[in-house]
mmCIF file of C-alpha atoms in Angstrom:
data_model
loop_
_atom_site.group_PDB
_atom_site.id
_atom_site.type_symbol
_atom_site.label_atom_id
_atom_site.label_comp_id
_atom_site.label_asym_id
_atom_site.label_seq_id
_atom_site.Cartn_x
_atom_site.Cartn_y
_atom_site.Cartn_z
ATOM 1 C CA MET A 1 30.035 -5.932 -74.797
ATOM 2 C CA GLY A 2 31.666 -8.672 -76.883
ATOM 3 C CA LEU A 3 34.419 -10.858 -75.432
ATOM 4 C CA MET A 4 36.785 -9.914 -78.269
ATOM 5 C CA ALA A 5 36.352 -6.181 -77.618
ATOM 6 C CA ALA A 6 37.019 -6.628 -73.902
ATOM 7 C CA ARG A 7 40.103 -8.746 -74.567
ATOM 8 C CA HIS A 8 41.693 -6.080 -76.757
ATOM 9 C CA PHE A 9 40.813 -3.058 -74.610
ATOM 10 C CA VAL A 10 43.753 -1.429 -72.826
ATOM 11 C CA LEU A 11 42.856 0.992 -70.038
ATOM 12 C CA PRO A 12 44.693 4.327 -70.475
ATOM 13 C CA GLU A 13 47.366 4.738 -67.819
ATOM 14 C CA ARG A 14 47.113 7.603 -65.355
ATOM 15 C CA ALA A 15 50.160 9.846 -65.478
ATOM 16 C CA THR A 16 52.150 10.613 -62.342
ATOM 17 C CA PRO A 17 51.740 14.280 -61.287
ATOM 18 C CA GLY A 18 54.498 16.341 -62.855
ATOM 19 C CA THR A 19 54.843 14.011 -65.838
ATOM 20 C CA VAL A 20 54.650 15.611 -69.280
ATOM 21 C CA VAL A 21 51.491 14.234 -70.894
ATOM 22 C CA CYS A 22 51.590 16.204 -74.134
ATOM 23 C CA SER A 23 53.940 18.684 -75.738
ATOM 24 C CA ALA A 24 54.643 20.819 -78.750
ATOM 25 C CA ASP A 25 58.200 20.890 -80.121
ATOM 26 C CA SER A 26 59.058 23.878 -82.349
ATOM 27 C CA VAL A 27 55.656 23.788 -84.047
ATOM 28 C CA VAL A 28 54.813 26.087 -86.938
ATOM 29 C CA VAL A 29 51.337 26.621 -88.361
ATOM 30 C CA GLU A 30 50.936 28.836 -91.417
ATOM 31 C CA ARG A 31 47.777 30.025 -93.122
ATOM 32 C CA GLY A 32 47.702 32.328 -96.131
ATOM 33 C CA GLY A 33 51.379 33.154 -95.832
ATOM 34 C CA ARG A 34 51.033 34.150 -92.174
ATOM 35 C CA ALA A 35 52.441 32.197 -89.225
ATOM 36 C CA LEU A 36 49.679 31.533 -86.706
ATOM 37 C CA LEU A 37 52.282 29.764 -84.569
ATOM 38 C CA ASP A 38 55.998 30.360 -85.012
ATOM 39 C CA ALA A 39 58.434 27.816 -83.504
ATOM 40 C CA VAL A 40 56.355 27.233 -80.365
ATOM 41 C CA SER A 41 57.445 24.669 -77.766
ATOM 42 C CA LEU A 42 55.337 23.855 -74.713
ATOM 43 C CA ASP A 43 54.918 21.018 -72.189
ATOM 44 C CA VAL A 44 51.636 20.137 -70.447
ATOM 45 C CA ARG A 45 52.019 18.252 -67.171
ATOM 46 C CA ALA A 46 49.752 16.012 -65.147
ATOM 47 C CA GLY A 47 48.511 17.635 -61.957
ATOM 48 C CA GLU A 48 48.511 21.213 -63.219
ATOM 49 C CA VAL A 49 46.237 23.834 -64.735
ATOM 50 C CA LEU A 50 48.041 25.506 -67.628
ATOM 51 C CA ALA A 51 46.337 28.638 -68.970
ATOM 52 C CA LEU A 52 46.933 29.990 -72.476
ATOM 53 C CA LEU A 53 46.583 33.762 -72.568
ATOM 54 C CA GLY A 54 47.162 36.422 -75.180
ATOM 55 C CA PRO A 55 45.453 39.055 -77.329
ATOM 56 C CA ASN A 56 43.020 38.147 -80.101
ATOM 57 C CA GLY A 57 44.852 36.308 -82.869
ATOM 58 C CA ALA A 58 47.843 35.417 -80.697
ATOM 59 C CA GLY A 59 47.539 31.701 -81.499
ATOM 60 C CA LYS A 60 45.916 30.321 -78.325
ATOM 61 C CA SER A 61 43.181 28.228 -79.954
ATOM 62 C CA THR A 62 45.537 27.085 -82.702
ATOM 63 C CA LEU A 63 47.983 25.793 -80.085
ATOM 64 C CA LEU A 64 45.209 24.008 -78.179
ATOM 65 C CA ASN A 65 44.009 22.387 -81.419
ATOM 66 C CA LEU A 66 47.550 21.175 -82.121
ATOM 67 C CA LEU A 67 47.912 19.642 -78.663
ATOM 68 C CA SER A 68 44.549 17.884 -79.039
ATOM 69 C CA GLY A 69 45.496 16.429 -82.430
ATOM 70 C CA ASP A 70 42.767 18.314 -84.294
ATOM 71 C CA THR A 71 45.314 20.391 -86.232
ATOM 72 C CA VAL A 72 48.517 19.147 -87.886
ATOM 73 C CA PRO A 73 51.574 21.437 -87.752
ATOM 74 C CA ASP A 74 53.305 22.504 -90.941
ATOM 75 C CA ARG A 75 56.610 21.985 -89.159
ATOM 76 C CA GLY A 76 57.632 20.624 -85.788
ATOM 77 C CA GLU A 77 56.129 17.774 -83.769
ATOM 78 C CA VAL A 78 53.359 17.240 -81.242
ATOM 79 C CA PHE A 79 53.660 14.415 -78.719
ATOM 80 C CA PHE A 80 50.989 12.806 -76.554
ATOM 81 C CA GLY A 81 51.619 10.120 -73.968
ATOM 82 C CA GLY A 82 55.220 9.734 -75.056
ATOM 83 C CA ARG A 83 54.365 9.108 -78.726
ATOM 84 C CA ARG A 84 53.926 11.292 -81.773
ATOM 85 C CA ILE A 85 50.299 12.293 -81.673
ATOM 86 C CA ALA A 86 49.764 11.054 -85.243
ATOM 87 C CA GLU A 87 50.510 7.518 -84.033
ATOM 88 C CA TRP A 88 47.335 7.451 -81.922
ATOM 89 C CA SER A 89 44.009 6.544 -83.502
ATOM 90 C CA LEU A 90 41.110 8.932 -82.947
ATOM 91 C CA SER A 91 39.406 6.448 -80.634
ATOM 92 C CA GLU A 92 42.590 6.045 -78.557
ATOM 93 C CA LEU A 93 42.962 9.806 -78.243
ATOM 94 C CA SER A 94 39.307 10.271 -77.321
ATOM 95 C CA ARG A 95 39.834 8.033 -74.276
ATOM 96 C CA ARG A 96 42.852 10.023 -73.165
ATOM 97 C CA ARG A 97 41.816 13.632 -73.646
ATOM 98 C CA SER A 98 38.523 15.535 -73.690
ATOM 99 C CA VAL A 99 38.227 18.695 -75.773
ATOM 100 C CA LEU A 100 35.855 21.644 -75.421
ATOM 101 C CA LEU A 101 36.015 23.696 -78.604
ATOM 102 C CA GLN A 102 35.575 27.451 -78.726
ATOM 103 C CA ASP A 103 32.917 27.184 -81.442
ATOM 104 C CA ASN A 104 30.682 24.723 -79.638
ATOM 105 C CA GLN A 105 27.258 25.774 -80.850
ATOM 106 C CA LEU A 106 25.295 22.563 -80.126
ATOM 107 C CA LEU A 107 22.419 23.716 -82.304
ATOM 108 C CA PHE A 108 20.947 20.281 -83.081
ATOM 109 C CA PRO A 109 17.713 19.564 -81.165
ATOM 110 C CA PHE A 110 19.241 17.144 -78.659
ATOM 111 C CA THR A 111 18.275 17.346 -75.021
ATOM 112 C CA VAL A 112 20.894 18.358 -72.489
ATOM 113 C CA HIS A 113 20.964 14.812 -71.134
ATOM 114 C CA GLN A 114 21.633 13.449 -74.631
ATOM 115 C CA VAL A 115 24.464 15.925 -75.110
ATOM 116 C CA VAL A 116 26.127 14.821 -71.871
ATOM 117 C CA GLU A 117 25.710 11.174 -72.876
ATOM 118 C CA MET A 118 27.815 11.919 -75.965
ATOM 119 C CA GLY A 119 30.782 12.393 -73.663
ATOM 120 C CA ARG A 120 30.679 8.672 -72.898
ATOM 121 C CA ALA A 121 30.842 7.609 -76.558
ATOM 122 C CA PRO A 122 34.599 6.736 -76.427
ATOM 123 C CA TRP A 123 33.906 4.091 -73.772
ATOM 124 C CA ARG A 124 31.265 2.130 -75.676
ATOM 125 C CA ARG A 125 32.055 -1.565 -75.945
ATOM 126 C CA THR A 126 34.766 -1.260 -73.270
ATOM 127 C CA PRO A 127 34.716 -2.363 -69.599
ATOM 128 C CA LEU A 128 34.287 1.287 -68.530
ATOM 129 C CA GLU A 129 30.921 1.475 -70.275
ATOM 130 C CA ASP A 130 29.523 0.256 -66.963
ATOM 131 C CA ASP A 131 30.424 3.658 -65.455
ATOM 132 C CA ASP A 132 28.226 5.611 -67.898
ATOM 133 C CA ASN A 133 25.286 6.378 -65.619
ATOM 134 C CA GLU A 134 27.482 7.447 -62.718
ATOM 135 C CA ALA A 135 29.711 9.627 -64.927
ATOM 136 C CA ILE A 136 26.747 11.304 -66.625
ATOM 137 C CA ALA A 137 24.949 12.051 -63.368
ATOM 138 C CA GLU A 138 28.111 13.388 -61.721
ATOM 139 C CA SER A 139 28.891 15.657 -64.683
ATOM 140 C CA ILE A 140 25.351 17.017 -64.854
ATOM 141 C CA ARG A 141 25.529 17.960 -61.170
ATOM 142 C CA ALA A 142 28.987 19.498 -61.466
ATOM 143 C CA ALA A 143 28.017 21.682 -64.439
ATOM 144 C CA ASP A 144 24.741 22.742 -62.782
ATOM 145 C CA VAL A 145 22.497 21.554 -65.617
ATOM 146 C CA ALA A 146 20.344 18.999 -63.763
ATOM 147 C CA HIS A 147 17.296 21.262 -64.051
ATOM 148 C CA LEU A 148 17.867 21.493 -67.817
ATOM 149 C CA GLY A 149 18.118 17.751 -68.498
ATOM 150 C CA ASN A 150 15.049 17.465 -70.750
ATOM 151 C CA ARG A 151 15.400 20.875 -72.396
ATOM 152 C CA ARG A 152 16.451 20.901 -76.033
ATOM 153 C CA VAL A 153 19.709 22.700 -76.689
ATOM 154 C CA PRO A 154 18.421 25.338 -79.184
ATOM 155 C CA SER A 155 16.053 26.617 -76.473
ATOM 156 C CA LEU A 156 18.891 27.334 -74.036
ATOM 157 C CA SER A 157 20.728 30.563 -73.367
ATOM 158 C CA GLY A 158 24.368 30.855 -74.420
ATOM 159 C CA GLY A 159 25.562 30.212 -70.884
ATOM 160 C CA GLU A 160 23.329 27.177 -70.460
ATOM 161 C CA ARG A 161 24.635 25.710 -73.721
ATOM 162 C CA ALA A 162 28.188 26.304 -72.555
ATOM 163 C CA ARG A 163 27.523 24.446 -69.304
ATOM 164 C CA ALA A 164 25.913 21.539 -71.166
ATOM 165 C CA ALA A 165 28.990 21.313 -73.398
ATOM 166 C CA PHE A 166 31.243 21.411 -70.343
ATOM 167 C CA ALA A 167 29.254 18.593 -68.732
ATOM 168 C CA ARG A 168 29.766 16.509 -71.883
ATOM 169 C CA VAL A 169 33.533 16.981 -71.602
ATOM 170 C CA LEU A 170 33.551 16.075 -67.915
ATOM 171 C CA ALA A 171 31.567 12.905 -68.592
ATOM 172 C CA GLY A 172 34.468 11.514 -70.619
ATOM 173 C CA ARG A 173 36.538 11.141 -67.435
ATOM 174 C CA THR A 174 39.796 11.352 -69.328
ATOM 175 C CA GLY A 175 43.132 12.298 -67.786
ATOM 176 C CA VAL A 176 43.563 15.434 -69.912
ATOM 177 C CA LEU A 177 41.059 18.289 -70.211
ATOM 178 C CA MET A 178 41.521 20.754 -73.073
ATOM 179 C CA LEU A 179 39.164 23.713 -72.720
ATOM 180 C CA ASP A 180 38.895 26.582 -75.203
ATOM 181 C CA GLU A 181 37.325 29.618 -73.513
ATOM 182 C CA PRO A 182 35.037 27.587 -71.223
ATOM 183 C CA THR A 183 33.982 30.702 -69.265
ATOM 184 C CA ALA A 184 33.277 33.066 -72.184
ATOM 185 C CA ALA A 185 29.456 32.888 -71.971
ATOM 186 C CA LEU A 186 29.151 32.311 -68.237
ATOM 187 C CA ASP A 187 28.091 34.536 -65.368
ATOM 188 C CA LEU A 188 30.444 35.221 -62.478
ATOM 189 C CA GLY A 189 29.321 32.315 -60.303
ATOM 190 C CA HIS A 190 29.552 29.745 -63.073
ATOM 191 C CA GLN A 191 32.954 31.064 -64.186
ATOM 192 C CA GLU A 192 34.262 30.415 -60.696
ATOM 193 C CA ALA A 193 32.585 27.007 -60.589
ATOM 194 C CA VAL A 194 33.985 25.819 -63.937
ATOM 195 C CA LEU A 195 37.544 26.806 -63.106
ATOM 196 C CA GLY A 196 37.133 25.422 -59.597
ATOM 197 C CA ILE A 197 36.292 22.059 -61.180
ATOM 198 C CA ALA A 198 39.353 22.384 -63.424
ATOM 199 C CA ARG A 199 41.437 23.098 -60.327
ATOM 200 C CA ASP A 200 40.000 20.039 -58.556
ATOM 201 C CA ARG A 201 40.717 17.811 -61.546
ATOM 202 C CA ALA A 202 44.334 18.955 -61.539
ATOM 203 C CA ARG A 203 44.639 18.264 -57.799
ATOM 204 C CA ALA A 204 43.372 14.755 -58.526
ATOM 205 C CA GLY A 205 46.242 14.293 -61.009
ATOM 206 C CA ASP A 206 44.713 15.284 -64.342
ATOM 207 C CA ALA A 207 46.295 17.724 -66.783
ATOM 208 C CA VAL A 208 44.152 20.749 -67.626
ATOM 209 C CA ILE A 209 44.989 23.202 -70.389
ATOM 210 C CA VAL A 210 42.584 26.094 -70.757
ATOM 211 C CA VAL A 211 42.364 29.079 -73.104
ATOM 212 C CA LEU A 212 41.195 32.202 -71.279
ATOM 213 C CA HIS A 213 40.782 35.885 -71.966
ATOM 214 C CA ASP A 214 40.294 36.895 -68.337
ATOM 215 C CA LEU A 215 43.759 37.448 -66.919
ATOM 216 C CA ASN A 216 42.521 37.536 -63.347
ATOM 217 C CA LEU A 217 40.760 34.176 -63.626
ATOM 218 C CA ALA A 218 43.970 32.730 -65.006
ATOM 219 C CA GLY A 219 45.954 34.269 -62.175
ATOM 220 C CA ALA A 220 43.588 32.843 -59.583
ATOM 221 C CA PHE A 221 43.282 29.271 -60.879
ATOM 222 C CA ALA A 222 46.315 28.415 -63.049
ATOM 223 C CA ASP A 223 49.557 26.849 -61.875
ATOM 224 C CA ARG A 224 51.330 28.160 -64.971
ATOM 225 C CA ILE A 225 50.468 30.681 -67.647
ATOM 226 C CA ALA A 226 51.757 30.593 -71.216
ATOM 227 C CA LEU A 227 51.377 34.092 -72.644
ATOM 228 C CA LEU A 228 51.282 34.280 -76.448
ATOM 229 C CA GLN A 229 51.836 37.219 -78.761
ATOM 230 C CA ASP A 230 51.873 37.095 -82.572
ATOM 231 C CA GLY A 231 52.193 33.311 -82.639
ATOM 232 C CA ARG A 232 55.018 33.049 -80.116
ATOM 233 C CA ILE A 233 55.189 32.304 -76.399
ATOM 234 C CA VAL A 234 56.688 35.370 -74.762
ATOM 235 C CA ALA A 235 56.425 34.103 -71.169
ATOM 236 C CA CYS A 236 55.592 30.777 -69.504
ATOM 237 C CA ASP A 237 55.797 30.569 -65.738
ATOM 238 C CA ALA A 238 53.827 30.910 -62.516
ATOM 239 C CA PRO A 239 51.101 33.595 -62.654
ATOM 240 C CA ASP A 240 52.978 36.102 -60.486
ATOM 241 C CA ARG A 241 55.966 35.936 -62.834
ATOM 242 C CA VAL A 242 53.901 36.339 -66.013
ATOM 243 C CA LEU A 243 51.163 38.771 -65.001
ATOM 244 C CA THR A 244 53.406 41.719 -64.240
ATOM 245 C CA ALA A 245 52.545 45.277 -65.234
ATOM 246 C CA ASP A 246 55.463 45.485 -67.660
ATOM 247 C CA ILE A 247 54.797 42.189 -69.450
ATOM 248 C CA VAL A 248 51.013 42.589 -69.706
ATOM 249 C CA SER A 249 51.246 46.227 -70.809
ATOM 250 C CA GLU A 250 53.671 45.309 -73.593
ATOM 251 C CA VAL A 251 51.805 42.231 -74.857
ATOM 252 C CA TYR A 252 48.324 43.780 -74.773
ATOM 253 C CA ARG A 253 49.581 47.189 -75.893
ATOM 254 C CA THR A 254 47.686 48.994 -73.174
ATOM 255 C CA PRO A 255 48.955 50.267 -69.807
ATOM 256 C CA VAL A 256 47.937 48.212 -66.768
ATOM 257 C CA GLU A 257 48.721 48.060 -63.103
ATOM 258 C CA VAL A 258 48.832 44.958 -60.915
ATOM 259 C CA ILE A 259 47.581 45.210 -57.346
ATOM 260 C CA PRO A 260 47.431 42.467 -54.673
ATOM 261 C CA HIS A 261 44.115 40.808 -53.866
ATOM 262 C CA PRO A 262 43.105 41.932 -50.341
ATOM 263 C CA VAL A 263 42.664 38.336 -49.133
ATOM 264 C CA THR A 264 44.815 36.003 -51.241
ATOM 265 C CA GLY A 265 47.542 38.431 -52.211
ATOM 266 C CA ALA A 266 47.377 37.242 -55.846
ATOM 267 C CA GLY A 267 47.927 39.955 -58.413
ATOM 268 C CA ILE A 268 44.875 41.608 -59.962
ATOM 269 C CA VAL A 269 45.399 43.190 -63.390
ATOM 270 C CA LEU A 270 43.594 46.473 -63.954
ATOM 271 C CA PRO A 271 43.732 48.895 -66.894
ATOM 272 C CA ARG A 272 45.454 52.125 -65.940
ATOM 273 C CA ARG A 273 42.802 54.845 -66.112
ATOM 274 C CA GLY A 274 42.585 58.529 -65.263
#
């Protein structure tokens, strides 16, 4: 690494738990005359897992893309680290937040190890480049892809690709994780493992925002849930205050009941049948 690059590198500051690390302020996103998001405001805090829930087309992925800086609102503002997100360069953002996209196909013939290495790209020519090998190895273990290291991505199953992509995001070691449906292609054990890692990262002080379709996973692992419907947030609070039978039945337009988990007591959402 060159002396000039080292001299100008500023290590991203770690946010104090409870601090707002990014936020949307009355954001509007319109496409084809339709509002995908309509005057949405939301804060994401260090030290928490914030789950975005809602029916198909509610605006979950659009909101995540706004908070990551990948989408620009038609109206309203997005802030990251106390500044308008547009004021950050892409390289500065990439060292402060890691993003797992919903459409993460990874179809190029890279090996799994090469894919995970890509997560370290933001730290090239910085002092933290020295952590590459440790970060890559740790992420490969956490995502349970060590046995796949030399396999080429197109040969993998959907779940294996998803875990390789998750390992890439973990390797970045940023203070904000933004995950769009990270459990969609995973089996039960790996779903629990991925969200357990998200929970651990939040306990360590990181901010985690995750789009989910499984209400019960969100209820088990999230500190707060933002429930979207037709481009608006209709509820944002602790899981037991959001995942009630009345609220879920209305938003998803199907009757449900909520029963306590026999061990944890957390609410379990079930469709009302029979």
